[in-house]
Amino acid sequence: AQSVTQPDIHITVSEGASLELRCNYSYGATPYLFWYVQSPGQGLQLLLKYFSGDTLVQGIKGFEAEFKRSQSSFNLRKPSVHWSDAAEYFCAVGAGGYNKLIFGAGTRLAVHP
Amino acid sequence: GAVVSQHPSWVICKSGTSVKIECRSLDFQATTMFWYRQFPKQSLMLMATSNEGSKATYEQGVEKDKFLINHASLTLSTLTVTSAHPEDSSFYICSAIKRGGPGDTQYFGPGTRLTVL
């Protein structure tokens, strides 16, 4: 069965520090992979997605993610975190078509000034 | 960017009553919408796929008679929680598919917090 694992429930980083959020997936075929961010009072916003091609994907707000098939991973990175990046981040895999999403449990990011 | 709204943003109801939640795509037409449920500090769980003009497709374990979905137009899907009970209290989120370009894009509403007393 398809599944997504985000090992880190909560991460705290200092403003300006680099960030990596981990995501591992289980899926039989080539996965469609997504990262979303959820802020209070706002809908989930798509940061980036991977369908095929270049395994390093650039997204909005300075985020990038790298698809590693051998590790079944799709980790999200940002070189320098801003206080406004504090939010909940969800990794998702498209199952049965890229629109039907299975989400990980989420990682809550806190940013210290 | 595309906008999806939900109404109401929060609702409190008594046990045994029914509650309707609306999901609207404001600036695009969506033949497909999804309904998710999110428990506190947990992930989103897909409940059902709402298709305009046809019956919704429910995920395994989701009671279709409890969670009625109607997708009557290309911009509106509704979720009705019938005979609500405290265990139905949750955060309900909808999304709408905007088609076109290199792959469809799924836009999410801000969610509706349901509390059943």
PDB file of C-alpha atoms in Angstrom:
ATOM      1  CA  ALA A   1       0.000   0.000   0.000  1.00  0.00           C
ATOM      2  CA  GLN A   2       1.110   3.517  -0.681  1.00  0.00           C
ATOM      3  CA  SER A   3       2.334   5.518   2.278  1.00  0.00           C
ATOM      4  CA  VAL A   4       4.347   8.569   3.172  1.00  0.00           C
ATOM      5  CA  THR A   5       6.545   8.900   6.228  1.00  0.00           C
ATOM      6  CA  GLN A   6       7.799  12.144   7.661  1.00  0.00           C
ATOM      7  CA  PRO A   7      10.112  11.065  10.484  1.00  0.00           C
ATOM      8  CA  ASP A   8      10.342  14.451  12.160  1.00  0.00           C
ATOM      9  CA  ILE A   9       7.191  15.626  13.891  1.00  0.00           C
ATOM     10  CA  HIS A  10       8.682  18.897  15.041  1.00  0.00           C
ATOM     11  CA  ILE A  11      11.815  20.781  14.014  1.00  0.00           C
ATOM     12  CA  THR A  12      13.211  24.013  15.361  1.00  0.00           C
ATOM     13  CA  VAL A  13      15.823  26.022  13.522  1.00  0.00           C
ATOM     14  CA  SER A  14      17.340  29.451  13.918  1.00  0.00           C
ATOM     15  CA  GLU A  15      16.509  32.131  11.403  1.00  0.00           C
ATOM     16  CA  GLY A  16      19.100  32.102   8.650  1.00  0.00           C
ATOM     17  CA  ALA A  17      20.034  28.484   9.217  1.00  0.00           C
ATOM     18  CA  SER A  18      19.595  25.828   6.565  1.00  0.00           C
ATOM     19  CA  LEU A  19      16.685  23.428   6.658  1.00  0.00           C
ATOM     20  CA  GLU A  20      16.025  19.887   5.526  1.00  0.00           C
ATOM     21  CA  LEU A  21      12.707  18.150   6.058  1.00  0.00           C
ATOM     22  CA  ARG A  22      12.669  14.441   5.442  1.00  0.00           C
ATOM     23  CA  CYS A  23      10.120  12.466   3.483  1.00  0.00           C
ATOM     24  CA  ASN A  24      10.093   8.801   2.578  1.00  0.00           C
ATOM     25  CA  TYR A  25       7.451   7.166   0.459  1.00  0.00           C
ATOM     26  CA  SER A  26       6.270   3.715  -0.382  1.00  0.00           C
ATOM     27  CA  TYR A  27       4.839   3.332  -3.843  1.00  0.00           C
ATOM     28  CA  GLY A  28       5.080   0.600  -6.442  1.00  0.00           C
ATOM     29  CA  ALA A  29       5.398   2.690  -9.557  1.00  0.00           C
ATOM     30  CA  THR A  30       7.068   5.982 -10.392  1.00  0.00           C
ATOM     31  CA  PRO A  31       5.621   8.347  -7.830  1.00  0.00           C
ATOM     32  CA  TYR A  32       4.218  11.792  -8.211  1.00  0.00           C
ATOM     33  CA  LEU A  33       5.565  13.671  -5.208  1.00  0.00           C
ATOM     34  CA  PHE A  34       4.526  16.918  -3.611  1.00  0.00           C
ATOM     35  CA  TRP A  35       5.401  19.227  -0.765  1.00  0.00           C
ATOM     36  CA  TYR A  36       2.716  21.470   0.734  1.00  0.00           C
ATOM     37  CA  VAL A  37       2.841  24.068   3.472  1.00  0.00           C
ATOM     38  CA  GLN A  38      -0.057  24.758   5.818  1.00  0.00           C
ATOM     39  CA  SER A  39      -0.315  27.990   7.757  1.00  0.00           C
ATOM     40  CA  PRO A  40      -3.091  28.717  10.265  1.00  0.00           C
ATOM     41  CA  GLY A  41      -6.201  30.037   8.585  1.00  0.00           C
ATOM     42  CA  GLN A  42      -4.891  29.324   5.127  1.00  0.00           C
ATOM     43  CA  GLY A  43      -5.277  26.438   2.765  1.00  0.00           C
ATOM     44  CA  LEU A  44      -2.437  24.144   1.948  1.00  0.00           C
ATOM     45  CA  GLN A  45      -0.125  25.762  -0.531  1.00  0.00           C
ATOM     46  CA  LEU A  46       1.895  23.800  -3.038  1.00  0.00           C
ATOM     47  CA  LEU A  47       5.621  24.391  -2.658  1.00  0.00           C
ATOM     48  CA  LEU A  48       6.802  22.091  -5.398  1.00  0.00           C
ATOM     49  CA  LYS A  49       6.086  18.844  -7.165  1.00  0.00           C
ATOM     50  CA  TYR A  50       7.956  16.097  -8.950  1.00  0.00           C
ATOM     51  CA  PHE A  51       6.471  14.186 -11.844  1.00  0.00           C
ATOM     52  CA  SER A  52       9.485  13.176 -13.912  1.00  0.00           C
ATOM     53  CA  GLY A  53      12.737  14.486 -15.328  1.00  0.00           C
ATOM     54  CA  ASP A  54      15.282  16.385 -13.286  1.00  0.00           C
ATOM     55  CA  THR A  55      15.367  14.932  -9.811  1.00  0.00           C
ATOM     56  CA  LEU A  56      16.158  18.294  -8.224  1.00  0.00           C
ATOM     57  CA  VAL A  57      13.013  20.348  -8.192  1.00  0.00           C
ATOM     58  CA  GLN A  58      12.820  24.046  -7.507  1.00  0.00           C
ATOM     59  CA  GLY A  59       9.784  25.471  -5.826  1.00  0.00           C
ATOM     60  CA  ILE A  60       8.398  28.692  -4.477  1.00  0.00           C
ATOM     61  CA  LYS A  61       9.748  30.652  -1.533  1.00  0.00           C
ATOM     62  CA  GLY A  62      13.282  29.410  -2.127  1.00  0.00           C
ATOM     63  CA  PHE A  63      12.519  25.751  -1.442  1.00  0.00           C
ATOM     64  CA  GLU A  64      13.880  22.818  -3.371  1.00  0.00           C
ATOM     65  CA  ALA A  65      13.516  19.065  -3.100  1.00  0.00           C
ATOM     66  CA  GLU A  66      15.470  16.144  -4.428  1.00  0.00           C
ATOM     67  CA  PHE A  67      13.931  12.884  -5.552  1.00  0.00           C
ATOM     68  CA  LYS A  68      16.124   9.881  -4.767  1.00  0.00           C
ATOM     69  CA  ARG A  69      14.601   6.701  -6.081  1.00  0.00           C
ATOM     70  CA  SER A  70      17.207   4.458  -4.459  1.00  0.00           C
ATOM     71  CA  GLN A  71      16.304   5.852  -1.047  1.00  0.00           C
ATOM     72  CA  SER A  72      12.576   6.348  -1.729  1.00  0.00           C
ATOM     73  CA  SER A  73      13.021   9.861  -0.473  1.00  0.00           C
ATOM     74  CA  PHE A  74      11.915  13.348  -1.440  1.00  0.00           C
ATOM     75  CA  ASN A  75      13.510  15.670   1.095  1.00  0.00           C
ATOM     76  CA  LEU A  76      12.719  19.362   1.179  1.00  0.00           C
ATOM     77  CA  ARG A  77      15.508  21.879   1.635  1.00  0.00           C
ATOM     78  CA  LYS A  78      16.006  25.584   2.038  1.00  0.00           C
ATOM     79  CA  PRO A  79      19.429  27.199   2.405  1.00  0.00           C
ATOM     80  CA  SER A  80      18.351  30.015   4.714  1.00  0.00           C
ATOM     81  CA  VAL A  81      15.158  29.928   6.740  1.00  0.00           C
ATOM     82  CA  HIS A  82      13.064  33.017   7.398  1.00  0.00           C
ATOM     83  CA  TRP A  83      10.789  33.517  10.387  1.00  0.00           C
ATOM     84  CA  SER A  84       7.810  33.480   8.019  1.00  0.00           C
ATOM     85  CA  ASP A  85       8.626  29.886   7.089  1.00  0.00           C
ATOM     86  CA  ALA A  86       7.277  28.678  10.436  1.00  0.00           C
ATOM     87  CA  ALA A  87       4.360  26.417   9.510  1.00  0.00           C
ATOM     88  CA  GLU A  88       3.343  22.808   9.037  1.00  0.00           C
ATOM     89  CA  TYR A  89       4.870  21.016   6.073  1.00  0.00           C
ATOM     90  CA  PHE A  90       3.327  18.008   4.403  1.00  0.00           C
ATOM     91  CA  CYS A  91       4.850  15.605   1.937  1.00  0.00           C
ATOM     92  CA  ALA A  92       2.414  13.762  -0.299  1.00  0.00           C
ATOM     93  CA  VAL A  93       2.420  11.106  -2.981  1.00  0.00           C
ATOM     94  CA  GLY A  94      -0.087  10.895  -5.798  1.00  0.00           C
ATOM     95  CA  ALA A  95      -1.769   7.515  -5.763  1.00  0.00           C
ATOM     96  CA  GLY A  96      -4.031   6.237  -8.488  1.00  0.00           C
ATOM     97  CA  GLY A  97      -3.346   9.315 -10.511  1.00  0.00           C
ATOM     98  CA  TYR A  98      -1.422  12.359  -9.447  1.00  0.00           C
ATOM     99  CA  ASN A  99      -4.443  14.142  -8.095  1.00  0.00           C
ATOM    100  CA  LYS A 100      -5.352  11.611  -5.433  1.00  0.00           C
ATOM    101  CA  LEU A 101      -2.946  12.411  -2.649  1.00  0.00           C
ATOM    102  CA  ILE A 102      -1.711  10.458   0.322  1.00  0.00           C
ATOM    103  CA  PHE A 103      -0.175  12.732   2.901  1.00  0.00           C
ATOM    104  CA  GLY A 104       2.498  12.210   5.474  1.00  0.00           C
ATOM    105  CA  ALA A 105       1.852  13.132   9.091  1.00  0.00           C
ATOM    106  CA  GLY A 106       3.482  16.514   8.669  1.00  0.00           C
ATOM    107  CA  THR A 107       6.453  18.295  10.201  1.00  0.00           C
ATOM    108  CA  ARG A 108       5.903  21.374  12.269  1.00  0.00           C
ATOM    109  CA  LEU A 109       8.663  23.915  11.761  1.00  0.00           C
ATOM    110  CA  ALA A 110       9.459  26.514  14.374  1.00  0.00           C
ATOM    111  CA  VAL A 111      11.930  29.304  13.652  1.00  0.00           C
ATOM    112  CA  HIS A 112      13.878  31.007  16.401  1.00  0.00           C
ATOM    113  CA  PRO A 113      14.930  34.627  15.863  1.00  0.00           C
TER     114      PRO A 113
ATOM    115  CA  GLY B   1      -3.250  32.096  -8.030  1.00  0.00           C
ATOM    116  CA  ALA B   2      -6.415  30.043  -7.977  1.00  0.00           C
ATOM    117  CA  VAL B   3      -8.617  30.375  -4.917  1.00  0.00           C
ATOM    118  CA  VAL B   4     -10.757  27.818  -3.164  1.00  0.00           C
ATOM    119  CA  SER B   5     -13.062  28.927  -0.394  1.00  0.00           C
ATOM    120  CA  GLN B   6     -14.929  27.026   2.284  1.00  0.00           C
ATOM    121  CA  HIS B   7     -17.948  28.056   4.243  1.00  0.00           C
ATOM    122  CA  PRO B   8     -18.331  28.135   7.108  1.00  0.00           C
ATOM    123  CA  SER B   9     -14.833  28.374   8.507  1.00  0.00           C
ATOM    124  CA  TRP B  10     -16.035  26.939  11.777  1.00  0.00           C
ATOM    125  CA  VAL B  11     -19.295  25.488  13.057  1.00  0.00           C
ATOM    126  CA  ILE B  12     -20.566  24.162  16.356  1.00  0.00           C
ATOM    127  CA  CYS B  13     -23.593  21.931  16.373  1.00  0.00           C
ATOM    128  CA  LYS B  14     -25.523  19.659  18.682  1.00  0.00           C
ATOM    129  CA  SER B  15     -25.250  15.922  18.463  1.00  0.00           C
ATOM    130  CA  GLY B  16     -27.797  14.458  16.067  1.00  0.00           C
ATOM    131  CA  THR B  17     -28.053  17.469  13.798  1.00  0.00           C
ATOM    132  CA  SER B  18     -26.734  17.742  10.249  1.00  0.00           C
ATOM    133  CA  VAL B  19     -24.153  20.209   9.048  1.00  0.00           C
ATOM    134  CA  LYS B  20     -23.417  21.313   5.500  1.00  0.00           C
ATOM    135  CA  ILE B  21     -19.990  22.565   4.421  1.00  0.00           C
ATOM    136  CA  GLU B  22     -19.502  24.320   1.101  1.00  0.00           C
ATOM    137  CA  CYS B  23     -16.417  24.276  -1.064  1.00  0.00           C
ATOM    138  CA  ARG B  24     -16.154  26.730  -3.933  1.00  0.00           C
ATOM    139  CA  SER B  25     -13.574  27.292  -6.627  1.00  0.00           C
ATOM    140  CA  LEU B  26     -13.723  31.038  -7.051  1.00  0.00           C
ATOM    141  CA  ASP B  27     -11.891  31.688 -10.279  1.00  0.00           C
ATOM    142  CA  PHE B  28     -11.836  28.399 -12.123  1.00  0.00           C
ATOM    143  CA  GLN B  29     -14.075  25.486 -12.906  1.00  0.00           C
ATOM    144  CA  ALA B  30     -13.396  22.217 -11.188  1.00  0.00           C
ATOM    145  CA  THR B  31     -14.891  18.974 -12.399  1.00  0.00           C
ATOM    146  CA  THR B  32     -13.118  17.188  -9.578  1.00  0.00           C
ATOM    147  CA  MET B  33     -12.912  18.132  -5.948  1.00  0.00           C
ATOM    148  CA  PHE B  34     -11.662  16.195  -2.964  1.00  0.00           C
ATOM    149  CA  TRP B  35     -12.709  16.150   0.666  1.00  0.00           C
ATOM    150  CA  TYR B  36     -10.200  15.498   3.412  1.00  0.00           C
ATOM    151  CA  ARG B  37     -10.403  15.169   7.138  1.00  0.00           C
ATOM    152  CA  GLN B  38      -7.628  16.264   9.452  1.00  0.00           C
ATOM    153  CA  PHE B  39      -7.414  15.299  13.093  1.00  0.00           C
ATOM    154  CA  PRO B  40      -5.446  17.491  15.506  1.00  0.00           C
ATOM    155  CA  LYS B  41      -1.729  17.301  14.885  1.00  0.00           C
ATOM    156  CA  GLN B  42      -2.263  14.605  12.296  1.00  0.00           C
ATOM    157  CA  SER B  43      -2.222  14.313   8.565  1.00  0.00           C
ATOM    158  CA  LEU B  44      -4.970  14.818   6.040  1.00  0.00           C
ATOM    159  CA  MET B  45      -7.009  11.749   5.298  1.00  0.00           C
ATOM    160  CA  LEU B  46      -8.752  11.584   1.945  1.00  0.00           C
ATOM    161  CA  MET B  47     -12.443  10.932   2.459  1.00  0.00           C
ATOM    162  CA  ALA B  48     -13.903  11.085  -1.013  1.00  0.00           C
ATOM    163  CA  THR B  49     -13.586  12.289  -4.564  1.00  0.00           C
ATOM    164  CA  SER B  50     -16.350  14.577  -5.734  1.00  0.00           C
ATOM    165  CA  ASN B  51     -17.091  14.607  -9.446  1.00  0.00           C
ATOM    166  CA  GLU B  52     -19.386  17.156 -11.024  1.00  0.00           C
ATOM    167  CA  GLY B  53     -22.582  15.592 -12.248  1.00  0.00           C
ATOM    168  CA  SER B  54     -21.930  12.146 -10.846  1.00  0.00           C
ATOM    169  CA  LYS B  55     -21.789  10.274  -7.570  1.00  0.00           C
ATOM    170  CA  ALA B  56     -18.886  10.776  -5.256  1.00  0.00           C
ATOM    171  CA  THR B  57     -16.325   8.051  -4.784  1.00  0.00           C
ATOM    172  CA  TYR B  58     -15.626   7.282  -1.149  1.00  0.00           C
ATOM    173  CA  GLU B  59     -12.444   5.910   0.335  1.00  0.00           C
ATOM    174  CA  GLN B  60     -12.499   2.667   2.209  1.00  0.00           C
ATOM    175  CA  GLY B  61     -13.880   3.046   5.695  1.00  0.00           C
ATOM    176  CA  VAL B  62     -15.739   6.303   5.020  1.00  0.00           C
ATOM    177  CA  GLU B  63     -19.484   6.048   5.529  1.00  0.00           C
ATOM    178  CA  LYS B  64     -21.179   7.469   2.474  1.00  0.00           C
ATOM    179  CA  ASP B  65     -24.508   7.756   4.269  1.00  0.00           C
ATOM    180  CA  LYS B  66     -22.846   9.745   7.034  1.00  0.00           C
ATOM    181  CA  PHE B  67     -20.888  12.074   4.768  1.00  0.00           C
ATOM    182  CA  LEU B  68     -23.070  13.136   1.854  1.00  0.00           C
ATOM    183  CA  ILE B  69     -21.281  14.813  -1.015  1.00  0.00           C
ATOM    184  CA  ASN B  70     -22.949  16.777  -3.765  1.00  0.00           C
ATOM    185  CA  HIS B  71     -21.055  18.341  -6.657  1.00  0.00           C
ATOM    186  CA  ALA B  72     -23.897  20.153  -8.361  1.00  0.00           C
ATOM    187  CA  SER B  73     -21.925  22.668 -10.366  1.00  0.00           C
ATOM    188  CA  LEU B  74     -18.433  23.194 -11.715  1.00  0.00           C
ATOM    189  CA  THR B  75     -17.599  25.557  -8.872  1.00  0.00           C
ATOM    190  CA  LEU B  76     -19.381  24.082  -5.875  1.00  0.00           C
ATOM    191  CA  SER B  77     -19.166  20.878  -3.885  1.00  0.00           C
ATOM    192  CA  THR B  78     -20.902  20.351  -0.565  1.00  0.00           C
ATOM    193  CA  LEU B  79     -20.224  17.947   2.264  1.00  0.00           C
ATOM    194  CA  THR B  80     -23.099  17.237   4.623  1.00  0.00           C
ATOM    195  CA  VAL B  81     -22.307  15.506   7.884  1.00  0.00           C
ATOM    196  CA  THR B  82     -25.573  13.806   8.796  1.00  0.00           C
ATOM    197  CA  SER B  83     -26.644  13.040  12.349  1.00  0.00           C
ATOM    198  CA  ALA B  84     -23.367  14.395  13.612  1.00  0.00           C
ATOM    199  CA  HIS B  85     -21.794  12.968  16.750  1.00  0.00           C
ATOM    200  CA  PRO B  86     -18.844  14.161  18.833  1.00  0.00           C
ATOM    201  CA  GLU B  87     -16.521  11.737  17.051  1.00  0.00           C
ATOM    202  CA  ASP B  88     -17.250  13.611  13.812  1.00  0.00           C
ATOM    203  CA  SER B  89     -15.595  16.694  15.267  1.00  0.00           C
ATOM    204  CA  SER B  90     -12.644  17.450  13.055  1.00  0.00           C
ATOM    205  CA  PHE B  91     -11.108  19.806  10.547  1.00  0.00           C
ATOM    206  CA  TYR B  92     -12.547  19.257   7.083  1.00  0.00           C
ATOM    207  CA  ILE B  93     -10.604  20.444   4.061  1.00  0.00           C
ATOM    208  CA  CYS B  94     -11.607  20.465   0.438  1.00  0.00           C
ATOM    209  CA  SER B  95      -9.517  20.827  -2.663  1.00  0.00           C
ATOM    210  CA  ALA B  96     -10.292  21.509  -6.285  1.00  0.00           C
ATOM    211  CA  ILE B  97      -8.438  20.457  -9.378  1.00  0.00           C
ATOM    212  CA  LYS B  98      -7.560  23.138 -11.879  1.00  0.00           C
ATOM    213  CA  ARG B  99      -6.798  21.436 -15.134  1.00  0.00           C
ATOM    214  CA  GLY B 100      -4.473  22.568 -17.823  1.00  0.00           C
ATOM    215  CA  GLY B 101      -0.800  23.116 -18.316  1.00  0.00           C
ATOM    216  CA  PRO B 102       1.865  20.516 -17.522  1.00  0.00           C
ATOM    217  CA  GLY B 103      -0.186  18.537 -15.039  1.00  0.00           C
ATOM    218  CA  ASP B 104      -3.185  19.553 -13.045  1.00  0.00           C
ATOM    219  CA  THR B 105      -2.837  21.602  -9.923  1.00  0.00           C
ATOM    220  CA  GLN B 106      -4.755  20.905  -6.740  1.00  0.00           C
ATOM    221  CA  TYR B 107      -5.791  23.956  -4.751  1.00  0.00           C
ATOM    222  CA  PHE B 108      -6.915  23.631  -1.162  1.00  0.00           C
ATOM    223  CA  GLY B 109      -9.513  25.484   0.804  1.00  0.00           C
ATOM    224  CA  PRO B 110      -8.720  26.944   4.238  1.00  0.00           C
ATOM    225  CA  GLY B 111     -10.693  24.273   6.038  1.00  0.00           C
ATOM    226  CA  THR B 112     -13.788  24.092   8.225  1.00  0.00           C
ATOM    227  CA  ARG B 113     -13.535  23.272  11.896  1.00  0.00           C
ATOM    228  CA  LEU B 114     -16.547  21.221  13.028  1.00  0.00           C
ATOM    229  CA  THR B 115     -17.272  20.772  16.711  1.00  0.00           C
ATOM    230  CA  VAL B 116     -20.137  18.514  17.696  1.00  0.00           C
ATOM    231  CA  LEU B 117     -21.358  18.908  21.254  1.00  0.00           C
TER     232      LEU B 117
END
